[in-house]
Amino acid sequence: MTPEIAAQALTAVSLFLGAGLGLTLCLPGLARTGLAGRLGFAWPLGVAWTGLFLYAASHFARLPLDGPLVYLAAFLPLAAGLGVAVRLLALRRWKMPAPRPARSPLWTAAWVGLTLLALLVSTAVLANALTHPLEDWDGRMTWTAQAMFVRDAGTVDAEVLRSRKSFISHPRYPLLMPLTQVAALEATGSDDERIVRALYAMFFPALVLLILEAGRRWAGWRAALLTALVLLTIPWIPFDPEGGATGAYSDLPLACFFGGGLLLLLRARPRASDGLAAGLLLAAALLTKNEGLPEVLIALALAALSAGIALLRRRRAGRSRLLATALAGGLCIAALWLLISWRSPIPNRYDESYFETLSIASYVSNLASPRPFQTIPVIARRMLDPTLWSLFWWLAPVLFVAAAPSFRRPPTAYLAAAAAVPLLAAWSAYAQVPATVYYATVTWNRLLLQACVPVFGLVGVAVRRLLGLKWRSRSLPPLRG
């Protein structure tokens, strides 16, 4: 790694992080989030905003994808956020977080250990990104290749994508992450893929902070601390190039977009600004991978369900939940419109074409066939491999049996439903493809990663119950009285 590469990577990271921090200052709902949570939201929000801005500006306004447009996308939220901060300081309305009660020496040591371990792992991931070329398959074949085509054409509507004669792998895959690659390289005037790798590496500390925030909200700080420590002991997520943070797959970004949007929508009394932030993140999920669509639908459905239950019980939070859900849904509809409009002129080729070949009759018959059940041995083998998941999947079932969280109480049922959707999508896909075992081998861990925030939210709830920690979740109403 040369000083020039380090400086360029720092510039690229600063653009996205600055945009995200600006958004957290503009959105009053995030003011209730602590520093760790705000930093966790800042990175995916910055990437989501920049990617959505460039996608829409290129497709609808026909603006060229170049450095000035990237700097404009980053400058707008940063300037707005700084303006809000200056105004609050001038009016003396900037509130510092209330001092926390003194912790015992044991928990203080645990916090220090978590911080040091998180910094160590995140630094190792970033150092790997800045010193090694891209080594994963899909990252080079799909996402980075799409970024090269789009950057060369200067538009998301590149002719090479639209020409049936062009050999393009998955030409209709959503382009949000390739656009962030283009943004980083255009902003720095570089062609070095190590700068691109740094962007993907930054999603790992963001995921750790989001899981810490999810655990804090749903299970309390102590359970959140232990849950985040568990995450940091899993080697696959930070270090595996085939889907982990050292590669350029889009599963880790999707986990942050989906998990962050879900966390904001399931707040106790979400504000309109929470709905806007959630909408940005879920819209980014739609434009990141095909799996984003079912994940966005379950997030909005759960938010609407919680709002409906609160309204039926005449709780004051019902209207705020409904408004936040409506705003998030509106942004997701706009993102879906953008995706459909962009895809329509692109003929599909060199793709599995799940949706084009899908029929209800074949879908039902394939689900009932032995085909998807053939994946169970390989799924179990990969989940129980200590070099991938450490002892997580050995101990997690024991934890849930011992803690036995109630599905009537919040937020267990909501988190379980959200965690199940990516896995059900995978199971449905395995039922439709001939090479079932192969697809399970290369995709199951990645689908588990996409469900990371709700899965570890459930772990936090179980840890709280196991340790007998007193905490009342303020996120959701019970499913029944």
PDB file of C-alpha atoms in Angstrom, residues 32-311:
ATOM      1  CA  ARG A  32     -32.125   9.827  19.967  1.00  0.00           C
ATOM      2  CA  THR A  33     -29.469   7.366  18.877  1.00  0.00           C
ATOM      3  CA  GLY A  34     -26.179   7.229  20.737  1.00  0.00           C
ATOM      4  CA  LEU A  35     -22.813   7.874  19.109  1.00  0.00           C
ATOM      5  CA  ALA A  36     -22.218   4.202  18.290  1.00  0.00           C
ATOM      6  CA  GLY A  37     -25.633   3.820  16.694  1.00  0.00           C
ATOM      7  CA  ARG A  38     -25.300   7.076  14.767  1.00  0.00           C
ATOM      8  CA  LEU A  39     -21.959   5.956  13.339  1.00  0.00           C
ATOM      9  CA  GLY A  40     -23.487   2.591  12.477  1.00  0.00           C
ATOM     10  CA  PHE A  41     -26.276   4.260  10.513  1.00  0.00           C
ATOM     11  CA  ALA A  42     -24.011   6.888   8.950  1.00  0.00           C
ATOM     12  CA  TRP A  43     -22.069   4.598   6.626  1.00  0.00           C
ATOM     13  CA  PRO A  44     -25.007   2.707   5.027  1.00  0.00           C
ATOM     14  CA  LEU A  45     -27.030   5.938   4.855  1.00  0.00           C
ATOM     15  CA  GLY A  46     -24.187   7.710   3.057  1.00  0.00           C
ATOM     16  CA  VAL A  47     -23.772   4.859   0.579  1.00  0.00           C
ATOM     17  CA  ALA A  48     -27.544   4.580   0.093  1.00  0.00           C
ATOM     18  CA  TRP A  49     -27.997   8.302  -0.541  1.00  0.00           C
ATOM     19  CA  THR A  50     -25.051   8.563  -2.942  1.00  0.00           C
ATOM     20  CA  GLY A  51     -26.002   5.441  -4.881  1.00  0.00           C
ATOM     21  CA  LEU A  52     -29.667   6.437  -5.174  1.00  0.00           C
ATOM     22  CA  PHE A  53     -28.766  10.000  -6.188  1.00  0.00           C
ATOM     23  CA  LEU A  54     -26.395   8.824  -8.924  1.00  0.00           C
ATOM     24  CA  TYR A  55     -28.794   6.129 -10.145  1.00  0.00           C
ATOM     25  CA  ALA A  56     -31.698   8.561 -10.520  1.00  0.00           C
ATOM     26  CA  ALA A  57     -29.591  11.450 -11.846  1.00  0.00           C
ATOM     27  CA  SER A  58     -28.014   9.251 -14.512  1.00  0.00           C
ATOM     28  CA  HIS A  59     -31.151   7.402 -15.612  1.00  0.00           C
ATOM     29  CA  PHE A  60     -33.799  10.120 -15.416  1.00  0.00           C
ATOM     30  CA  ALA A  61     -31.808  13.355 -15.797  1.00  0.00           C
ATOM     31  CA  ARG A  62     -29.163  11.860 -18.112  1.00  0.00           C
ATOM     32  CA  LEU A  63     -26.373  13.510 -16.113  1.00  0.00           C
ATOM     33  CA  PRO A  64     -22.868  12.115 -16.721  1.00  0.00           C
ATOM     34  CA  LEU A  65     -21.398   9.933 -13.987  1.00  0.00           C
ATOM     35  CA  ASP A  66     -18.264  11.927 -13.190  1.00  0.00           C
ATOM     36  CA  GLY A  67     -16.409  13.455 -10.271  1.00  0.00           C
ATOM     37  CA  PRO A  68     -18.434  16.698 -10.026  1.00  0.00           C
ATOM     38  CA  LEU A  69     -21.720  14.774  -9.782  1.00  0.00           C
ATOM     39  CA  VAL A  70     -20.254  12.541  -7.067  1.00  0.00           C
ATOM     40  CA  TYR A  71     -19.062  15.532  -5.054  1.00  0.00           C
ATOM     41  CA  LEU A  72     -22.461  17.184  -5.470  1.00  0.00           C
ATOM     42  CA  ALA A  73     -24.184  14.048  -4.152  1.00  0.00           C
ATOM     43  CA  ALA A  74     -21.927  14.007  -1.076  1.00  0.00           C
ATOM     44  CA  PHE A  75     -21.992  17.768  -0.515  1.00  0.00           C
ATOM     45  CA  LEU A  76     -25.769  18.218  -0.339  1.00  0.00           C
ATOM     46  CA  PRO A  77     -26.459  16.150   2.838  1.00  0.00           C
ATOM     47  CA  LEU A  78     -23.180  17.188   4.452  1.00  0.00           C
ATOM     48  CA  ALA A  79     -23.921  20.903   3.979  1.00  0.00           C
ATOM     49  CA  ALA A  80     -27.479  20.439   5.213  1.00  0.00           C
ATOM     50  CA  GLY A  81     -26.297  18.549   8.271  1.00  0.00           C
ATOM     51  CA  LEU A  82     -23.672  21.144   9.137  1.00  0.00           C
ATOM     52  CA  GLY A  83     -26.305  23.860   8.739  1.00  0.00           C
ATOM     53  CA  VAL A  84     -28.587  22.065  11.188  1.00  0.00           C
ATOM     54  CA  ALA A  85     -25.735  21.599  13.658  1.00  0.00           C
ATOM     55  CA  VAL A  86     -24.748  25.275  13.507  1.00  0.00           C
ATOM     56  CA  ARG A  87     -28.369  26.346  13.973  1.00  0.00           C
ATOM     57  CA  LEU A  88     -28.825  24.100  16.998  1.00  0.00           C
ATOM     58  CA  LEU A  89     -25.603  25.354  18.545  1.00  0.00           C
ATOM     59  CA  ALA A  90     -26.640  28.943  17.926  1.00  0.00           C
ATOM     60  CA  LEU A  91     -30.005  28.298  19.576  1.00  0.00           C
ATOM     61  CA  ARG A  92     -28.304  26.294  22.335  1.00  0.00           C
ATOM     62  CA  ARG A  93     -30.526  23.326  21.631  1.00  0.00           C
ATOM     63  CA  TRP A  94     -27.735  20.849  21.112  1.00  0.00           C
ATOM     64  CA  LYS A  95     -28.316  18.270  23.831  1.00  0.00           C
ATOM     65  CA  MET A  96     -25.487  16.094  25.013  1.00  0.00           C
ATOM     66  CA  PRO A  97     -26.428  12.519  25.918  1.00  0.00           C
ATOM     67  CA  ALA A  98     -27.329  12.065  29.564  1.00  0.00           C
ATOM     68  CA  PRO A  99     -24.508  10.559  31.630  1.00  0.00           C
ATOM     69  CA  ARG A 100     -24.842   6.826  32.002  1.00  0.00           C
ATOM     70  CA  PRO A 101     -24.829   5.131  35.396  1.00  0.00           C
ATOM     71  CA  ALA A 102     -21.484   3.853  36.584  1.00  0.00           C
ATOM     72  CA  ARG A 103     -20.807   0.337  35.355  1.00  0.00           C
ATOM     73  CA  SER A 104     -19.205  -2.420  37.368  1.00  0.00           C
ATOM     74  CA  PRO A 105     -15.496  -3.084  36.697  1.00  0.00           C
ATOM     75  CA  LEU A 106     -16.427  -6.348  34.965  1.00  0.00           C
ATOM     76  CA  TRP A 107     -18.760  -4.680  32.459  1.00  0.00           C
ATOM     77  CA  THR A 108     -16.320  -1.800  31.954  1.00  0.00           C
ATOM     78  CA  ALA A 109     -13.609  -4.305  31.085  1.00  0.00           C
ATOM     79  CA  ALA A 110     -16.014  -6.052  28.706  1.00  0.00           C
ATOM     80  CA  TRP A 111     -16.748  -2.734  26.945  1.00  0.00           C
ATOM     81  CA  VAL A 112     -13.040  -2.020  26.586  1.00  0.00           C
ATOM     82  CA  GLY A 113     -12.481  -5.527  25.256  1.00  0.00           C
ATOM     83  CA  LEU A 114     -15.296  -5.176  22.737  1.00  0.00           C
ATOM     84  CA  THR A 115     -13.962  -1.838  21.513  1.00  0.00           C
ATOM     85  CA  LEU A 116     -10.425  -3.131  21.117  1.00  0.00           C
ATOM     86  CA  LEU A 117     -11.539  -6.341  19.404  1.00  0.00           C
ATOM     87  CA  ALA A 118     -13.839  -4.466  17.018  1.00  0.00           C
ATOM     88  CA  LEU A 119     -11.054  -2.026  16.140  1.00  0.00           C
ATOM     89  CA  LEU A 120      -8.578  -4.874  15.662  1.00  0.00           C
ATOM     90  CA  VAL A 121     -10.812  -6.914  13.353  1.00  0.00           C
ATOM     91  CA  SER A 122     -12.013  -3.866  11.387  1.00  0.00           C
ATOM     92  CA  THR A 123      -8.437  -2.630  10.963  1.00  0.00           C
ATOM     93  CA  ALA A 124      -7.346  -6.057   9.742  1.00  0.00           C
ATOM     94  CA  VAL A 125     -10.168  -6.123   7.188  1.00  0.00           C
ATOM     95  CA  LEU A 126      -9.342  -2.606   5.963  1.00  0.00           C
ATOM     96  CA  ALA A 127      -5.601  -3.355   5.826  1.00  0.00           C
ATOM     97  CA  ASN A 128      -6.294  -6.433   3.722  1.00  0.00           C
ATOM     98  CA  ALA A 129      -8.446  -4.354   1.395  1.00  0.00           C
ATOM     99  CA  LEU A 130      -5.738  -1.741   0.905  1.00  0.00           C
ATOM    100  CA  THR A 131      -2.872  -4.168   0.339  1.00  0.00           C
ATOM    101  CA  HIS A 132      -4.339  -6.958  -1.818  1.00  0.00           C
ATOM    102  CA  PRO A 133      -6.117  -7.067  -5.165  1.00  0.00           C
ATOM    103  CA  LEU A 134      -9.673  -8.312  -5.450  1.00  0.00           C
ATOM    104  CA  GLU A 135      -9.684 -12.112  -5.173  1.00  0.00           C
ATOM    105  CA  ASP A 136     -13.356 -13.176  -5.101  1.00  0.00           C
ATOM    106  CA  TRP A 137     -15.340 -14.548  -8.046  1.00  0.00           C
ATOM    107  CA  ASP A 138     -18.638 -12.658  -8.113  1.00  0.00           C
ATOM    108  CA  GLY A 139     -17.047  -9.411  -7.013  1.00  0.00           C
ATOM    109  CA  ARG A 140     -14.859  -9.410 -10.101  1.00  0.00           C
ATOM    110  CA  MET A 141     -17.214 -11.182 -12.526  1.00  0.00           C
ATOM    111  CA  THR A 142     -20.390  -9.265 -11.685  1.00  0.00           C
ATOM    112  CA  TRP A 143     -20.224  -6.162  -9.510  1.00  0.00           C
ATOM    113  CA  THR A 144     -16.820  -4.794 -10.549  1.00  0.00           C
ATOM    114  CA  ALA A 145     -17.430  -5.708 -14.192  1.00  0.00           C
ATOM    115  CA  GLN A 146     -20.740  -3.812 -14.176  1.00  0.00           C
ATOM    116  CA  ALA A 147     -18.972  -0.847 -12.591  1.00  0.00           C
ATOM    117  CA  MET A 148     -16.395  -0.834 -15.378  1.00  0.00           C
ATOM    118  CA  PHE A 149     -19.079  -0.888 -18.100  1.00  0.00           C
ATOM    119  CA  VAL A 150     -21.065   1.903 -16.441  1.00  0.00           C
ATOM    120  CA  ARG A 151     -18.015   4.061 -15.780  1.00  0.00           C
ATOM    121  CA  ASP A 152     -16.762   3.662 -19.338  1.00  0.00           C
ATOM    122  CA  ALA A 153     -20.170   4.664 -20.725  1.00  0.00           C
ATOM    123  CA  GLY A 154     -20.679   7.460 -18.190  1.00  0.00           C
ATOM    124  CA  THR A 155     -24.262   6.345 -17.612  1.00  0.00           C
ATOM    125  CA  VAL A 156     -26.249   3.552 -15.958  1.00  0.00           C
ATOM    126  CA  ASP A 157     -27.953   3.070 -19.328  1.00  0.00           C
ATOM    127  CA  ALA A 158     -24.777   1.750 -20.921  1.00  0.00           C
ATOM    128  CA  GLU A 159     -25.307   0.404 -24.420  1.00  0.00           C
ATOM    129  CA  VAL A 160     -23.278  -2.700 -23.610  1.00  0.00           C
ATOM    130  CA  LEU A 161     -25.955  -3.656 -21.075  1.00  0.00           C
ATOM    131  CA  ARG A 162     -28.779  -3.062 -23.555  1.00  0.00           C
ATOM    132  CA  SER A 163     -27.242  -4.834 -26.532  1.00  0.00           C
ATOM    133  CA  ARG A 164     -28.333  -8.455 -26.817  1.00  0.00           C
ATOM    134  CA  LYS A 165     -25.109  -9.218 -28.676  1.00  0.00           C
ATOM    135  CA  SER A 166     -22.940  -8.271 -25.688  1.00  0.00           C
ATOM    136  CA  PHE A 167     -21.794 -11.077 -23.399  1.00  0.00           C
ATOM    137  CA  ILE A 168     -22.685  -9.674 -19.980  1.00  0.00           C
ATOM    138  CA  SER A 169     -23.160 -11.793 -16.883  1.00  0.00           C
ATOM    139  CA  HIS A 170     -26.408 -10.846 -15.097  1.00  0.00           C
ATOM    140  CA  PRO A 171     -26.973  -7.591 -17.043  1.00  0.00           C
ATOM    141  CA  ARG A 172     -30.177  -6.778 -15.115  1.00  0.00           C
ATOM    142  CA  TYR A 173     -28.674  -7.020 -11.644  1.00  0.00           C
ATOM    143  CA  PRO A 174     -29.353  -3.793  -9.696  1.00  0.00           C
ATOM    144  CA  LEU A 175     -26.461  -1.346  -9.907  1.00  0.00           C
ATOM    145  CA  LEU A 176     -26.317   0.468  -6.565  1.00  0.00           C
ATOM    146  CA  MET A 177     -23.050  -1.074  -5.353  1.00  0.00           C
ATOM    147  CA  PRO A 178     -21.335  -0.835  -8.769  1.00  0.00           C
ATOM    148  CA  LEU A 179     -22.354   2.843  -8.736  1.00  0.00           C
ATOM    149  CA  THR A 180     -20.594   3.336  -5.394  1.00  0.00           C
ATOM    150  CA  GLN A 181     -17.494   1.843  -6.979  1.00  0.00           C
ATOM    151  CA  VAL A 182     -17.783   4.286  -9.864  1.00  0.00           C
ATOM    152  CA  ALA A 183     -18.293   7.140  -7.400  1.00  0.00           C
ATOM    153  CA  ALA A 184     -15.170   6.259  -5.413  1.00  0.00           C
ATOM    154  CA  LEU A 185     -12.967   5.977  -8.497  1.00  0.00           C
ATOM    155  CA  GLU A 186     -14.352   9.086 -10.211  1.00  0.00           C
ATOM    156  CA  ALA A 187     -13.997  11.170  -7.037  1.00  0.00           C
ATOM    157  CA  THR A 188     -10.351  10.154  -6.618  1.00  0.00           C
ATOM    158  CA  GLY A 189      -9.429   9.983 -10.300  1.00  0.00           C
ATOM    159  CA  SER A 190      -8.083   6.476  -9.777  1.00  0.00           C
ATOM    160  CA  ASP A 191      -8.432   3.041 -11.348  1.00  0.00           C
ATOM    161  CA  ASP A 192      -7.087   1.095  -8.364  1.00  0.00           C
ATOM    162  CA  GLU A 193      -9.521  -1.579  -7.167  1.00  0.00           C
ATOM    163  CA  ARG A 194      -8.088  -1.417  -3.642  1.00  0.00           C
ATOM    164  CA  ILE A 195     -10.023   1.825  -3.166  1.00  0.00           C
ATOM    165  CA  VAL A 196     -13.188  -0.059  -4.104  1.00  0.00           C
ATOM    166  CA  ARG A 197     -12.339  -2.829  -1.653  1.00  0.00           C
ATOM    167  CA  ALA A 198     -12.092  -0.272   1.160  1.00  0.00           C
ATOM    168  CA  LEU A 199     -15.764   0.653   0.613  1.00  0.00           C
ATOM    169  CA  TYR A 200     -16.893  -2.934   1.143  1.00  0.00           C
ATOM    170  CA  ALA A 201     -14.589  -3.307   4.147  1.00  0.00           C
ATOM    171  CA  MET A 202     -16.287  -0.352   5.858  1.00  0.00           C
ATOM    172  CA  PHE A 203     -19.569  -2.244   5.980  1.00  0.00           C
ATOM    173  CA  PHE A 204     -18.149  -4.620   8.590  1.00  0.00           C
ATOM    174  CA  PRO A 205     -17.716  -2.044  11.408  1.00  0.00           C
ATOM    175  CA  ALA A 206     -21.083  -0.604  10.357  1.00  0.00           C
ATOM    176  CA  LEU A 207     -22.674  -4.041  10.830  1.00  0.00           C
ATOM    177  CA  VAL A 208     -21.086  -4.420  14.270  1.00  0.00           C
ATOM    178  CA  LEU A 209     -22.451  -1.030  15.344  1.00  0.00           C
ATOM    179  CA  LEU A 210     -25.918  -1.763  13.938  1.00  0.00           C
ATOM    180  CA  ILE A 211     -26.077  -5.052  15.837  1.00  0.00           C
ATOM    181  CA  LEU A 212     -24.897  -3.265  18.969  1.00  0.00           C
ATOM    182  CA  GLU A 213     -27.677  -0.692  18.500  1.00  0.00           C
ATOM    183  CA  ALA A 214     -30.258  -3.411  17.791  1.00  0.00           C
ATOM    184  CA  GLY A 215     -29.250  -5.291  20.926  1.00  0.00           C
ATOM    185  CA  ARG A 216     -29.318  -2.115  23.015  1.00  0.00           C
ATOM    186  CA  ARG A 217     -32.811  -1.267  21.840  1.00  0.00           C
ATOM    187  CA  TRP A 218     -34.299  -4.736  22.073  1.00  0.00           C
ATOM    188  CA  ALA A 219     -32.405  -6.290  24.984  1.00  0.00           C
ATOM    189  CA  GLY A 220     -30.399  -3.633  26.851  1.00  0.00           C
ATOM    190  CA  TRP A 221     -26.747  -2.658  26.833  1.00  0.00           C
ATOM    191  CA  ARG A 222     -25.341  -5.729  28.582  1.00  0.00           C
ATOM    192  CA  ALA A 223     -27.009  -8.218  26.274  1.00  0.00           C
ATOM    193  CA  ALA A 224     -26.021  -6.020  23.315  1.00  0.00           C
ATOM    194  CA  LEU A 225     -22.393  -6.074  24.420  1.00  0.00           C
ATOM    195  CA  LEU A 226     -22.299  -9.857  24.642  1.00  0.00           C
ATOM    196  CA  THR A 227     -24.109 -10.221  21.316  1.00  0.00           C
ATOM    197  CA  ALA A 228     -21.607  -7.969  19.529  1.00  0.00           C
ATOM    198  CA  LEU A 229     -18.751  -9.954  21.071  1.00  0.00           C
ATOM    199  CA  VAL A 230     -20.292 -13.124  19.665  1.00  0.00           C
ATOM    200  CA  LEU A 231     -20.410 -11.557  16.204  1.00  0.00           C
ATOM    201  CA  LEU A 232     -16.722 -10.640  16.405  1.00  0.00           C
ATOM    202  CA  THR A 233     -15.747 -14.275  17.076  1.00  0.00           C
ATOM    203  CA  ILE A 234     -17.211 -15.452  13.744  1.00  0.00           C
ATOM    204  CA  PRO A 235     -14.349 -15.598  11.204  1.00  0.00           C
ATOM    205  CA  TRP A 236     -16.421 -15.929   8.027  1.00  0.00           C
ATOM    206  CA  ILE A 237     -18.159 -12.546   8.089  1.00  0.00           C
ATOM    207  CA  PRO A 238     -15.073 -10.306   8.211  1.00  0.00           C
ATOM    208  CA  PHE A 239     -12.479 -12.459   6.463  1.00  0.00           C
ATOM    209  CA  ASP A 240     -14.074 -14.684   3.792  1.00  0.00           C
ATOM    210  CA  PRO A 241     -13.689 -13.141   0.300  1.00  0.00           C
ATOM    211  CA  GLU A 242     -16.688 -15.080  -1.059  1.00  0.00           C
ATOM    212  CA  GLY A 243     -19.324 -12.893   0.573  1.00  0.00           C
ATOM    213  CA  GLY A 244     -17.499 -11.539   3.621  1.00  0.00           C
ATOM    214  CA  ALA A 245     -16.040  -8.087   4.165  1.00  0.00           C
ATOM    215  CA  THR A 246     -12.767  -8.836   2.360  1.00  0.00           C
ATOM    216  CA  GLY A 247     -14.608  -9.400  -0.922  1.00  0.00           C
ATOM    217  CA  ALA A 248     -16.762  -7.264  -3.175  1.00  0.00           C
ATOM    218  CA  TYR A 249     -20.022  -9.198  -2.941  1.00  0.00           C
ATOM    219  CA  SER A 250     -23.160  -7.198  -2.147  1.00  0.00           C
ATOM    220  CA  ASP A 251     -24.522  -9.408   0.651  1.00  0.00           C
ATOM    221  CA  LEU A 252     -22.864  -7.482   3.490  1.00  0.00           C
ATOM    222  CA  PRO A 253     -24.132  -4.096   2.221  1.00  0.00           C
ATOM    223  CA  LEU A 254     -27.589  -5.636   1.813  1.00  0.00           C
ATOM    224  CA  ALA A 255     -27.453  -6.879   5.421  1.00  0.00           C
ATOM    225  CA  CYS A 256     -26.775  -3.318   6.605  1.00  0.00           C
ATOM    226  CA  PHE A 257     -29.465  -1.734   4.416  1.00  0.00           C
ATOM    227  CA  PHE A 258     -32.143  -4.282   5.337  1.00  0.00           C
ATOM    228  CA  GLY A 259     -31.187  -4.500   9.010  1.00  0.00           C
ATOM    229  CA  GLY A 260     -30.834  -0.748   9.453  1.00  0.00           C
ATOM    230  CA  GLY A 261     -34.183  -0.028   7.807  1.00  0.00           C
ATOM    231  CA  LEU A 262     -35.899  -2.688   9.909  1.00  0.00           C
ATOM    232  CA  LEU A 263     -34.377  -1.307  13.103  1.00  0.00           C
ATOM    233  CA  LEU A 264     -35.614   2.219  12.358  1.00  0.00           C
ATOM    234  CA  LEU A 265     -39.148   1.147  11.430  1.00  0.00           C
ATOM    235  CA  LEU A 266     -39.547  -0.977  14.568  1.00  0.00           C
ATOM    236  CA  ARG A 267     -38.753   1.819  16.989  1.00  0.00           C
ATOM    237  CA  ALA A 268     -41.190   2.466  19.809  1.00  0.00           C
ATOM    238  CA  ARG A 269     -42.412   5.796  18.475  1.00  0.00           C
ATOM    239  CA  PRO A 270     -40.730   6.427  15.114  1.00  0.00           C
ATOM    240  CA  ARG A 271     -40.755   9.951  13.760  1.00  0.00           C
ATOM    241  CA  ALA A 272     -41.288  10.939  10.160  1.00  0.00           C
ATOM    242  CA  SER A 273     -37.519  11.317   9.859  1.00  0.00           C
ATOM    243  CA  ASP A 274     -37.090   7.685  10.947  1.00  0.00           C
ATOM    244  CA  GLY A 275     -39.390   6.688   8.108  1.00  0.00           C
ATOM    245  CA  LEU A 276     -37.344   8.721   5.634  1.00  0.00           C
ATOM    246  CA  ALA A 277     -34.070   7.186   6.848  1.00  0.00           C
ATOM    247  CA  ALA A 278     -35.586   3.696   6.760  1.00  0.00           C
ATOM    248  CA  GLY A 279     -36.938   4.409   3.288  1.00  0.00           C
ATOM    249  CA  LEU A 280     -33.480   5.383   2.044  1.00  0.00           C
ATOM    250  CA  LEU A 281     -31.960   2.202   3.432  1.00  0.00           C
ATOM    251  CA  LEU A 282     -34.709  -0.099   2.157  1.00  0.00           C
ATOM    252  CA  ALA A 283     -34.699   1.611  -1.243  1.00  0.00           C
ATOM    253  CA  ALA A 284     -30.961   0.929  -1.369  1.00  0.00           C
ATOM    254  CA  ALA A 285     -31.679  -2.718  -0.501  1.00  0.00           C
ATOM    255  CA  LEU A 286     -34.036  -2.918  -3.489  1.00  0.00           C
ATOM    256  CA  LEU A 287     -31.327  -1.559  -5.761  1.00  0.00           C
ATOM    257  CA  THR A 288     -28.542  -3.735  -4.342  1.00  0.00           C
ATOM    258  CA  LYS A 289     -29.670  -7.322  -5.020  1.00  0.00           C
ATOM    259  CA  ASN A 290     -32.714  -9.204  -6.260  1.00  0.00           C
ATOM    260  CA  GLU A 291     -33.170 -10.597  -2.742  1.00  0.00           C
ATOM    261  CA  GLY A 292     -33.745  -7.056  -1.553  1.00  0.00           C
ATOM    262  CA  LEU A 293     -37.362  -7.107  -2.757  1.00  0.00           C
ATOM    263  CA  PRO A 294     -38.710  -9.800  -0.368  1.00  0.00           C
ATOM    264  CA  GLU A 295     -36.647  -8.356   2.471  1.00  0.00           C
ATOM    265  CA  VAL A 296     -38.070  -4.888   1.905  1.00  0.00           C
ATOM    266  CA  LEU A 297     -41.585  -6.304   1.738  1.00  0.00           C
ATOM    267  CA  ILE A 298     -41.255  -8.100   5.085  1.00  0.00           C
ATOM    268  CA  ALA A 299     -39.771  -4.995   6.743  1.00  0.00           C
ATOM    269  CA  LEU A 300     -42.672  -2.840   5.553  1.00  0.00           C
ATOM    270  CA  ALA A 301     -45.226  -5.529   6.401  1.00  0.00           C
ATOM    271  CA  LEU A 302     -43.928  -5.874   9.960  1.00  0.00           C
ATOM    272  CA  ALA A 303     -43.904  -2.102  10.403  1.00  0.00           C
ATOM    273  CA  ALA A 304     -47.473  -1.873   9.093  1.00  0.00           C
ATOM    274  CA  LEU A 305     -48.536  -4.725  11.397  1.00  0.00           C
ATOM    275  CA  SER A 306     -47.066  -3.034  14.467  1.00  0.00           C
ATOM    276  CA  ALA A 307     -48.738   0.244  13.447  1.00  0.00           C
ATOM    277  CA  GLY A 308     -52.073  -1.501  12.951  1.00  0.00           C
ATOM    278  CA  ILE A 309     -51.917  -3.218  16.346  1.00  0.00           C
ATOM    279  CA  ALA A 310     -51.048   0.078  18.036  1.00  0.00           C
ATOM    280  CA  LEU A 311     -53.941   1.857  16.284  1.00  0.00           C
TER     281      LEU A 311
END
